[in-house]
Coordinates of C-alpha atoms and ligand atoms in Angstrom, one line a residue:
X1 CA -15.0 -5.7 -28.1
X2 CA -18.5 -4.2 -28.8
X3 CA -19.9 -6.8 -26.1
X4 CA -17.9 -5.5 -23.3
X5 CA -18.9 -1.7 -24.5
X6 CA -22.6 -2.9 -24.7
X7 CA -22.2 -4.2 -21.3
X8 CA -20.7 -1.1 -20.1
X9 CA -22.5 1.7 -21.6
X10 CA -25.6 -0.2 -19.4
X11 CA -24.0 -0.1 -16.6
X12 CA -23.1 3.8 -17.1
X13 CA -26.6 3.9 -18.1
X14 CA -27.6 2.0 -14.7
X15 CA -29.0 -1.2 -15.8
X16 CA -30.7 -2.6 -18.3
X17 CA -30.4 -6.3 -18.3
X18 CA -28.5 -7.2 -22.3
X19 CA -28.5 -10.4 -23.7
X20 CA -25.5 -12.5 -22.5
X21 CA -22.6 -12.0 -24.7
X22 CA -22.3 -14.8 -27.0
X23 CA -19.2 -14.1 -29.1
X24 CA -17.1 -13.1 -25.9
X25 CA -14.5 -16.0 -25.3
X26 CA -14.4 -17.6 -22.2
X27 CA -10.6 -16.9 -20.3
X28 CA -7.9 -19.5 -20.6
X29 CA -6.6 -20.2 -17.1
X30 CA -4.4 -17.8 -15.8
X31 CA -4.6 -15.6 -18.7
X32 CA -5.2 -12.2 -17.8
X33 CA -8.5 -10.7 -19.6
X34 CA -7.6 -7.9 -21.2
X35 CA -11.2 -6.4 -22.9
X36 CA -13.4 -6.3 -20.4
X37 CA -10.6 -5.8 -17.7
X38 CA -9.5 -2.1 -19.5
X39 CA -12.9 -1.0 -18.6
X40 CA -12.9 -2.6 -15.3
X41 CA -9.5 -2.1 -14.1
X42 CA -9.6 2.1 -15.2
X43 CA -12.7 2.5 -11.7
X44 CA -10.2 0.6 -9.8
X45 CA -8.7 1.4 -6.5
X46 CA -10.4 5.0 -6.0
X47 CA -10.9 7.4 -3.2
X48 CA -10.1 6.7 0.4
X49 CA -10.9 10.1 1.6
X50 CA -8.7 11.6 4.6
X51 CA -9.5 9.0 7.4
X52 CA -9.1 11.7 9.9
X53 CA -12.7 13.1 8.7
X54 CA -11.4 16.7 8.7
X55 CA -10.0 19.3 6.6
X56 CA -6.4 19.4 7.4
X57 CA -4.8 21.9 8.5
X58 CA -1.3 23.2 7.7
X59 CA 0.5 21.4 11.0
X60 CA -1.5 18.6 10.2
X61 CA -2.0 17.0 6.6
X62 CA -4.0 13.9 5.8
X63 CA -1.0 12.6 5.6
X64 CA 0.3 13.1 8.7
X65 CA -1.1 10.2 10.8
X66 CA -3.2 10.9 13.8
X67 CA -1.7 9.3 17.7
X68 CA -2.9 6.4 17.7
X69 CA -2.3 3.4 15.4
X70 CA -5.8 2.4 13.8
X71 CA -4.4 0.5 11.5
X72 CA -6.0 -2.7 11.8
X73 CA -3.4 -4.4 9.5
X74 CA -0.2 -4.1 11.5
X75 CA 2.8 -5.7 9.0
X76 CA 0.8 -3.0 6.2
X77 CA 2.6 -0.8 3.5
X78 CA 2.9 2.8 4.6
X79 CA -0.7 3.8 4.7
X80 CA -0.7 7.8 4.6
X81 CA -3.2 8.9 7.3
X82 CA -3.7 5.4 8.9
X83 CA -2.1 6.1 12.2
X84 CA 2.0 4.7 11.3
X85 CA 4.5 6.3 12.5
X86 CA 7.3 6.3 9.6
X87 CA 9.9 5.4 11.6
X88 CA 8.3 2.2 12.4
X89 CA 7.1 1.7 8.9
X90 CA 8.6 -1.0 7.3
X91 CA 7.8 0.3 3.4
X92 CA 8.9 3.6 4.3
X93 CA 12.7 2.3 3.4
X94 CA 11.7 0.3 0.5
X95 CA 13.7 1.8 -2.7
X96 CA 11.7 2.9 -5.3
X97 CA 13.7 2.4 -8.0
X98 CA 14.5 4.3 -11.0
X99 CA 12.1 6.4 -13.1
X100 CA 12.2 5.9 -16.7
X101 CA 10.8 9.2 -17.5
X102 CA 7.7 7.6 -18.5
X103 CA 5.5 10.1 -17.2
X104 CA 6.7 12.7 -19.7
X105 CA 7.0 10.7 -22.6
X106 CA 3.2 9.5 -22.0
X107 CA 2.2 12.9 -22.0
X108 CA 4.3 14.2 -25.0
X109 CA 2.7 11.5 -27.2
X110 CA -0.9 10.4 -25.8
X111 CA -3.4 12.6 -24.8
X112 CA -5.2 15.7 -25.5
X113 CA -7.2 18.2 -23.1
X114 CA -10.4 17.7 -22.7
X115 CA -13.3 20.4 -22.4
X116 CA -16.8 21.2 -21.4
X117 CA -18.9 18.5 -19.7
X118 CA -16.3 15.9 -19.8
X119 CA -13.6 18.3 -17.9
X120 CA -16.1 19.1 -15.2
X121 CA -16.7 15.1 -14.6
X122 CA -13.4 14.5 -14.4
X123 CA -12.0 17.5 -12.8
X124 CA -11.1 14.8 -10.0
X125 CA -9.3 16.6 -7.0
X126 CA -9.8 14.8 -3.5
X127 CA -8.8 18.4 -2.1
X128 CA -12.0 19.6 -3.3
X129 CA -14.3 16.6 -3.7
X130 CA -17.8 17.0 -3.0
X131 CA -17.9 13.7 -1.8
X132 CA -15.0 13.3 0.5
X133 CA -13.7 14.8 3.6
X134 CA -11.3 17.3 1.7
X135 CA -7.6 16.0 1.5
X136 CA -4.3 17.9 1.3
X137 CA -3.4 19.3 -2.1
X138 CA -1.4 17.1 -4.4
X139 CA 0.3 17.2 -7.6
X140 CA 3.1 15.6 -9.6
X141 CA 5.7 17.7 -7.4
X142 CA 4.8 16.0 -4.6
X143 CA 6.2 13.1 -4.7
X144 CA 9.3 11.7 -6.0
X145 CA 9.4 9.1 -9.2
X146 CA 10.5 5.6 -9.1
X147 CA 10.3 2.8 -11.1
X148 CA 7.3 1.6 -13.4
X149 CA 4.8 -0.7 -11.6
X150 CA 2.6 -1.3 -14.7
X151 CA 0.6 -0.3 -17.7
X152 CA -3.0 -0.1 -17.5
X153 CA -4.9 0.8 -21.0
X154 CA -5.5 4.4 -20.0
X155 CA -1.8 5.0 -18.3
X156 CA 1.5 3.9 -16.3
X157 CA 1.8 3.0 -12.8
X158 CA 4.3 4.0 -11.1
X159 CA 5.8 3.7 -7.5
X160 CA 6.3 7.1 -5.8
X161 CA 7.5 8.6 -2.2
X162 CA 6.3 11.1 -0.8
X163 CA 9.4 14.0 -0.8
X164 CA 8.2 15.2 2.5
X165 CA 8.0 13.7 5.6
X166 CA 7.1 10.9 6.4
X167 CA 7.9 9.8 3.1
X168 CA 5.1 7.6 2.1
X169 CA 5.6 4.8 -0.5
X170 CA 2.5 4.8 -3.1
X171 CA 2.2 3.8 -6.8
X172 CA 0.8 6.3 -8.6
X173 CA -1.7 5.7 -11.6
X174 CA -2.4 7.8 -14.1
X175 CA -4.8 7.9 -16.4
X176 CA -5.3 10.3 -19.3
X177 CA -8.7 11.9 -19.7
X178 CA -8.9 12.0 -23.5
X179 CA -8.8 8.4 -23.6
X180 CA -11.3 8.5 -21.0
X181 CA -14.0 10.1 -22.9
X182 CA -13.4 7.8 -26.1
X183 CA -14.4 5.0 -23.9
X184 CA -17.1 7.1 -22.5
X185 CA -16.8 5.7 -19.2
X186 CA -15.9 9.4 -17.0
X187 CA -19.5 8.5 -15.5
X188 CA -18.1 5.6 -14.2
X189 CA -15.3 6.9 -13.0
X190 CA -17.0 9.1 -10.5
X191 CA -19.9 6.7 -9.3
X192 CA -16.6 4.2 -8.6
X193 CA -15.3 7.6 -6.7
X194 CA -18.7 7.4 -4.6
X195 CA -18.7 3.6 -4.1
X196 CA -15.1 3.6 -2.6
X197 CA -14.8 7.2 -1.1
X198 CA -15.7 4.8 2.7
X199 CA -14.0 1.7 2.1
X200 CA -11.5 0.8 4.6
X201 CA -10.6 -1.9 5.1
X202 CA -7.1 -4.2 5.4
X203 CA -8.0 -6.4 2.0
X204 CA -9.1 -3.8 0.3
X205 CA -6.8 -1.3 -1.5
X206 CA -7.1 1.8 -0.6
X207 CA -6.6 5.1 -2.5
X208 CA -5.6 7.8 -0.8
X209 CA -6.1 10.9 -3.0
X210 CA -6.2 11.8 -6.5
X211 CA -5.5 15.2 -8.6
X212 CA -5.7 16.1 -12.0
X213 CA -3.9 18.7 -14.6
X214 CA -5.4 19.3 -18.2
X215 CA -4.6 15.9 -20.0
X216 CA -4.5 13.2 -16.5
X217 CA -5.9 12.3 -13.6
X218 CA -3.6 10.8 -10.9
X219 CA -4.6 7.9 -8.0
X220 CA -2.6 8.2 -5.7
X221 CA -3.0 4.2 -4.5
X222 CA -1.7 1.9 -1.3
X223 CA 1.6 0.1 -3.4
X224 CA 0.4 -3.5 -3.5
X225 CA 4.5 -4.3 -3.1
X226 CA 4.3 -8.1 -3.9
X227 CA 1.9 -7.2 -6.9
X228 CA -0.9 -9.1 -9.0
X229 CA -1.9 -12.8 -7.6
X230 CA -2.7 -14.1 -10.7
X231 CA 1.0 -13.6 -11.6
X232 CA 1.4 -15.9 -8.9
X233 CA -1.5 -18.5 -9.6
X234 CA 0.1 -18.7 -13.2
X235 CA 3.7 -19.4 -11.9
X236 CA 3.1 -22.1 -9.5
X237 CA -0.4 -23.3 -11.2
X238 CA -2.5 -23.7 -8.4
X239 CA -2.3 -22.9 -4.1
X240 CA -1.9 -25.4 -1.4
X241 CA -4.6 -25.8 0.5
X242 CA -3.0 -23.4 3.6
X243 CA -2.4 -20.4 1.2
X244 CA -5.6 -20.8 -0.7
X245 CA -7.8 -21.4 2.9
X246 CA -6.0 -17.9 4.2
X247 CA -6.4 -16.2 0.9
X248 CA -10.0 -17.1 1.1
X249 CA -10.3 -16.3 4.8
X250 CA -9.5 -12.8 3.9
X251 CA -11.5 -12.6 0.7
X252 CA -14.5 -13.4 2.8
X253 CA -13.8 -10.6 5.7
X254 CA -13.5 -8.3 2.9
X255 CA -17.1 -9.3 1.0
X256 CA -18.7 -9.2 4.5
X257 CA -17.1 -5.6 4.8
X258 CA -18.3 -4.5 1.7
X259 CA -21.6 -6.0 1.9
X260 CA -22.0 -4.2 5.4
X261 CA -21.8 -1.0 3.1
X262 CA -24.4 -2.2 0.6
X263 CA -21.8 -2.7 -1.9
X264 CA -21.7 -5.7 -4.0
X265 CA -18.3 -6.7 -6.0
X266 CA -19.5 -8.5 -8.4
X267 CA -16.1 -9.1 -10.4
X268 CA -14.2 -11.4 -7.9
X269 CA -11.6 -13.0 -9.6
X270 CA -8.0 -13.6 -9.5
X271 CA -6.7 -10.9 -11.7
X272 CA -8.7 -8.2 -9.6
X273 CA -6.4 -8.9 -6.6
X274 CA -3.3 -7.8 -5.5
X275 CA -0.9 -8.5 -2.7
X276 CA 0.7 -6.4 0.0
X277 CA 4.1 -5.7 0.9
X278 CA 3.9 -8.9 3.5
X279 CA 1.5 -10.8 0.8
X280 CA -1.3 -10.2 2.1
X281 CA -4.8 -10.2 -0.5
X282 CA -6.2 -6.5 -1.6
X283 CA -9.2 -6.3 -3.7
X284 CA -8.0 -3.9 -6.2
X285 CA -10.8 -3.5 -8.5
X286 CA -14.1 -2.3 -8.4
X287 CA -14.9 -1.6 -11.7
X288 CA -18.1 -3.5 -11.8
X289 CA -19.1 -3.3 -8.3
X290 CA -22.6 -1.6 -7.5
X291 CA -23.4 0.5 -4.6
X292 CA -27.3 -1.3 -3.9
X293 CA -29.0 -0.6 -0.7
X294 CA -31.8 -3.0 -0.8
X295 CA -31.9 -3.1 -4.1
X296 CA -31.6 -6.0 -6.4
X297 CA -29.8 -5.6 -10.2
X298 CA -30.6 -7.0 -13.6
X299 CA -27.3 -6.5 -15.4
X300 CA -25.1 -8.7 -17.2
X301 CA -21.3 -8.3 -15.7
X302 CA -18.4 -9.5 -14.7
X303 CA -16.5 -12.5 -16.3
X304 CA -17.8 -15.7 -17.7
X305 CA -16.2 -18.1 -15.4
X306 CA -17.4 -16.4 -12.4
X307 CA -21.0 -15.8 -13.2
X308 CA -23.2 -16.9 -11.4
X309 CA -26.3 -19.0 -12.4
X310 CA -28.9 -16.4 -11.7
X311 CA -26.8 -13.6 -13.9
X312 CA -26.0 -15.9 -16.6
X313 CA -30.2 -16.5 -16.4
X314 CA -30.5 -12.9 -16.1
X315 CA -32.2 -13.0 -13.4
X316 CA -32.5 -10.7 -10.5
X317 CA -29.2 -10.9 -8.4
X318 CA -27.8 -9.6 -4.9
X319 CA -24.6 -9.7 -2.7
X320 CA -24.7 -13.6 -2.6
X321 CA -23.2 -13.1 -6.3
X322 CA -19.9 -12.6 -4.7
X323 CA -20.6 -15.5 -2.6
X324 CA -20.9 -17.9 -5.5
X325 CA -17.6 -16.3 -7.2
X326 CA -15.6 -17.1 -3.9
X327 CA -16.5 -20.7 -4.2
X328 CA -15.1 -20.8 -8.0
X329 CA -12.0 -18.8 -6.9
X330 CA -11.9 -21.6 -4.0
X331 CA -11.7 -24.1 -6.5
X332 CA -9.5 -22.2 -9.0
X333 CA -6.5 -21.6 -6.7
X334 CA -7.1 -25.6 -5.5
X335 CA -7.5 -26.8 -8.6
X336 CA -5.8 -24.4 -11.5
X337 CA -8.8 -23.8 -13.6
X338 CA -12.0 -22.5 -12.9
X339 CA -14.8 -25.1 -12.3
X340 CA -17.2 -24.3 -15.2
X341 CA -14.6 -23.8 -17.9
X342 CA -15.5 -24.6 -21.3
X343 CA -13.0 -24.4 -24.0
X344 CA -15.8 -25.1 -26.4
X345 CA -17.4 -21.8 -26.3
X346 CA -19.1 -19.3 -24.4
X347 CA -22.5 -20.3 -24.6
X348 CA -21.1 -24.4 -23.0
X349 CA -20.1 -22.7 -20.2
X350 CA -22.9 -21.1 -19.6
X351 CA -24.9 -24.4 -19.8
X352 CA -22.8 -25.7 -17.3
X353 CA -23.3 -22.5 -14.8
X354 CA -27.1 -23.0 -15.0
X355 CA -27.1 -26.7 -13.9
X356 CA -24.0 -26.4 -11.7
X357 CA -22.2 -28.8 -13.4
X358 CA -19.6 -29.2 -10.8
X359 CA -16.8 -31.9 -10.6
X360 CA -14.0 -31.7 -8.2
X361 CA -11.1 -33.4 -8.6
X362 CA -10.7 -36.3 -5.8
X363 CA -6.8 -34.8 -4.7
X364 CA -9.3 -32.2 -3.4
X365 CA -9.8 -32.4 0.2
X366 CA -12.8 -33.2 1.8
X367 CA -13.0 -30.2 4.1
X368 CA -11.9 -28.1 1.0
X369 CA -14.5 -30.1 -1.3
X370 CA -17.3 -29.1 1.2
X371 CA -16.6 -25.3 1.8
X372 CA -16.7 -25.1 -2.5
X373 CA -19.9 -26.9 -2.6
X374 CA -21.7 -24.6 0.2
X375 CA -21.1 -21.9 -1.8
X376 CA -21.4 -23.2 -5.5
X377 CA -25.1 -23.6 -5.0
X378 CA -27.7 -23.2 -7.5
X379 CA -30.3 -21.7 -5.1
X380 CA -28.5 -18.1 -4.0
X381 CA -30.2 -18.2 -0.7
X382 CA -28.6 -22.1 0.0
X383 CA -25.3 -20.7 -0.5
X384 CA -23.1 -20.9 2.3
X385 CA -23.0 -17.2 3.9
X386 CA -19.8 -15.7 4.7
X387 CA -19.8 -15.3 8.6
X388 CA -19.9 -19.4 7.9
X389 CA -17.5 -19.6 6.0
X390 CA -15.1 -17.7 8.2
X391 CA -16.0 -20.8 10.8
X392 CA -15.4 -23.3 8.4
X393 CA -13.0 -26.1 9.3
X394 CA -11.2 -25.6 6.5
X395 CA -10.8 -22.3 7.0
X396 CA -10.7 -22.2 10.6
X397 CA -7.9 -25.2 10.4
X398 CA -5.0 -22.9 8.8
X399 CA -5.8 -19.5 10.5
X400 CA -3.0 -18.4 11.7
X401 CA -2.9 -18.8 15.8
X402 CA -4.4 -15.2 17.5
X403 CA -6.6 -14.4 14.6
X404 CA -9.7 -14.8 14.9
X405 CA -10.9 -13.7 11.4
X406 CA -9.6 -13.4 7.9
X407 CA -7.5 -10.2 8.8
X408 CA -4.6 -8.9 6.5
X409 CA -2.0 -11.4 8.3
X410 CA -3.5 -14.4 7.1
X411 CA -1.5 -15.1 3.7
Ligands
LIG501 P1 -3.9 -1.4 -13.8 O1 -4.0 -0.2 -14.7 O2 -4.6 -1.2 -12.5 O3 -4.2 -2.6 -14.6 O4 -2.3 -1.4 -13.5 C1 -1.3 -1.8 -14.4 C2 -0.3 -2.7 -13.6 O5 0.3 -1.9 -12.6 C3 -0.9 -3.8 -12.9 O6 -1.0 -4.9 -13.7 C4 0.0 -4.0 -11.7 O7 1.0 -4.8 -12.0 C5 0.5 -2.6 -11.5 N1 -0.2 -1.9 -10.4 C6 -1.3 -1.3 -10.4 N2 -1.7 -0.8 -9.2 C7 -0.8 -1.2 -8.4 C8 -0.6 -1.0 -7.0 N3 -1.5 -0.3 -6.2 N4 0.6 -1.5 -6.4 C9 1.5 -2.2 -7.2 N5 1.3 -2.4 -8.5 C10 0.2 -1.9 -9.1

């Protein structure tokens, strides 16, 4: 779609505000978008460095979890150097199924090595980064195969174990660098490297290394073991209020996480989320998130239904973008649909962005009603901010007892 590669070559290019896209068709609800997504999904879930902060050493590899349990996210999937002791590590029995041999027929058919410039950008080895704490050394030997998780556009997922103690459960991504270069985003690729090299955080997925050989690069990624929540939102339509009040809970710890990091999301939507092994939420996407200390960015992203006025208006925008794309995920996992949704064409829904043409649905209710309308405001400064909205009856009203925030147990 030559809008979505407009849109992207600016962002590799670092922002120049394009014209809105008008022949891009807004999403049908619960459809997965596949255009824009393939670019978005391939900068997904990158680095978390070795949380230990050091190079390991051969008695201890990243891993290898330190004494104490930091996880904050105690019923998590095996996290590899977050503190878990595999023993007590629920995931660490799971059965990974059986591999298809995928991995080799991939390579035999797709792919061809890649040289110069492009190799050296995406000569992607968390052993050696330059921007990370260095990690052990990985490669395909390491782990052992199981089943197929997924396809994105640029390779197979897969879930994987760790052959050597403790065993860790991951899925393992690859994609294949050729492919990379014809959609010219290996730029990308390492700026979503940079933006996610710190995150940590319990709703948002972690990667844990990554290696490469001549054709692939692998991401090594926490397994997300109940999988995509839009899969959900299409099979039972739309959330209770409970579900969608916890799922929002921990949307909005995450956003204030990443917004302490000067790191805006900017593509919050339900097909960029995933669910842990005990359903909790994991951002899983950042492809068109933007690392912006005190800086304010003029460029068209993200998907139609989720834009907020002031990018659809191309104006200036900040972190309260994210804060207007909770409210419509509010009212798409209440309702079924997102609230500006215009069948008639791109440039109707739009229109109804810029004057916030909002209409709730009276099942809706009123504490639910009130939470969507704080943060659905024209005005990005009105909206509702998220330390608020983590004290927001409805919010506050199905938290489960002992938490006092969002937190990965709230599902
Ligand atoms: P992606 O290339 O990220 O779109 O991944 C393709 C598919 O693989 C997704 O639609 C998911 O179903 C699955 N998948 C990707 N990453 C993970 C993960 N970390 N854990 C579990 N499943 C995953």
């Amino acid at each position: 779609m030559a809008s979505v590669r407009s849109i992207t070559q600016q962002l590799a290019g670092m922002d120049v505000a394009p014209k809105p896209a008008p022949s891009a068709p807004t999403r049908p609800a619960h459809a997965k978008q596949p255009s824009q997504q393939n670019v978005a999904k391939l900068l997904t879930k990158f680095a978390a460095p070795n949380p230990m902060g050091k190079a390991p050493s051969s008695s201890s590899s990243s891993l290898r979890p330190p004494n104490t349990n930091t996880n904050p996210n105690p019923g998590a999937a095996a996290a590899p150097g977050e503190g878990r002791t595999p023993a007590a590590d629920p995931i660490g029995a799971l059965d990974i199924g059986r591999y298809d041999g995928g991995f080799e027929q991939d390579n035999e058919k797709r792919g061809e090595k890649v040289y110069g410039e492009a190799a050296e950008e995406l000569a992607l080895d968390s052993s050696v980064s330059r921007y990370v704490h260095p990690t052990r050394e990985w490669n395909l030997g390491t782990f052992d195969i199981g089943k197929p998780l997924g396809k994105g556009k640029f390779g197979r997922v897969y879930m994987v174990r760790t052959k050597g103690e403790p065993n860790y459960v991951l899925a393992l991504k690859t994609l294949y660098k050729s492919e990379i270069v014809a959609s010219r985003v290996e730029k990308q690729i390492r700026r979503e490297i940079e933006i996610q090299q710190n995150l940590r955080h319990p709703n948002v997925l972690r990667l844990y290394g990554y290696f490469h050989d001549e054709k692939r690069i692998f991401l090594m990624l926490e397994f997300a073991g109940k999988g995509e929540l839009y899969k959900q939102l299409s099979k039972h339509g739309c959330f209770s209020d409970k579900r969608s009040a916890r799922y929002i809970d921990q949307m909005a710890d995450a956003l204030s996480y990443l917004h302490s990091k000067h790191v805006i999301h900017r593509d919050i939507k339900p097909e960029n989320l995933l669910l842990g092994i005990n359903g909790e939420l994991k951002i899983g996407d950042f492809g068109w998130s933007v690392h912006a200390p005190g800086n304010r960015r003029m460029t068209m992203c993200g998907t139609l239904d989720y834009l907020p006025p002031e990018m659809v208006e191309q104006k200036e925008h900040n972190e309260k973008v994210d804060y207007w794309a909770l409210g419509v995920l509010t009212y798409e996992f209440l309702i079924g649909n997102p609230p500006f949704e215009d069948r008639s064409g791109v440039n109707a829904t739009y229109r109804r962005i810029a004057k916030v043409d909002l209409k709730i649905p009276p099942h809706v209710s009123p504490d639910a009603r009130d939470l969507i309308i704080k943060l659905l405001k024209y005005n990005p400064e009105h909206r509702i901010p998220l330390k608020d909205v983590a004290n927001h009856p409805w919010i506050t009203k199905y938290r489960p007892k002992g938490l006092s925030r969002g937190g990965s147990d709230a599902y």
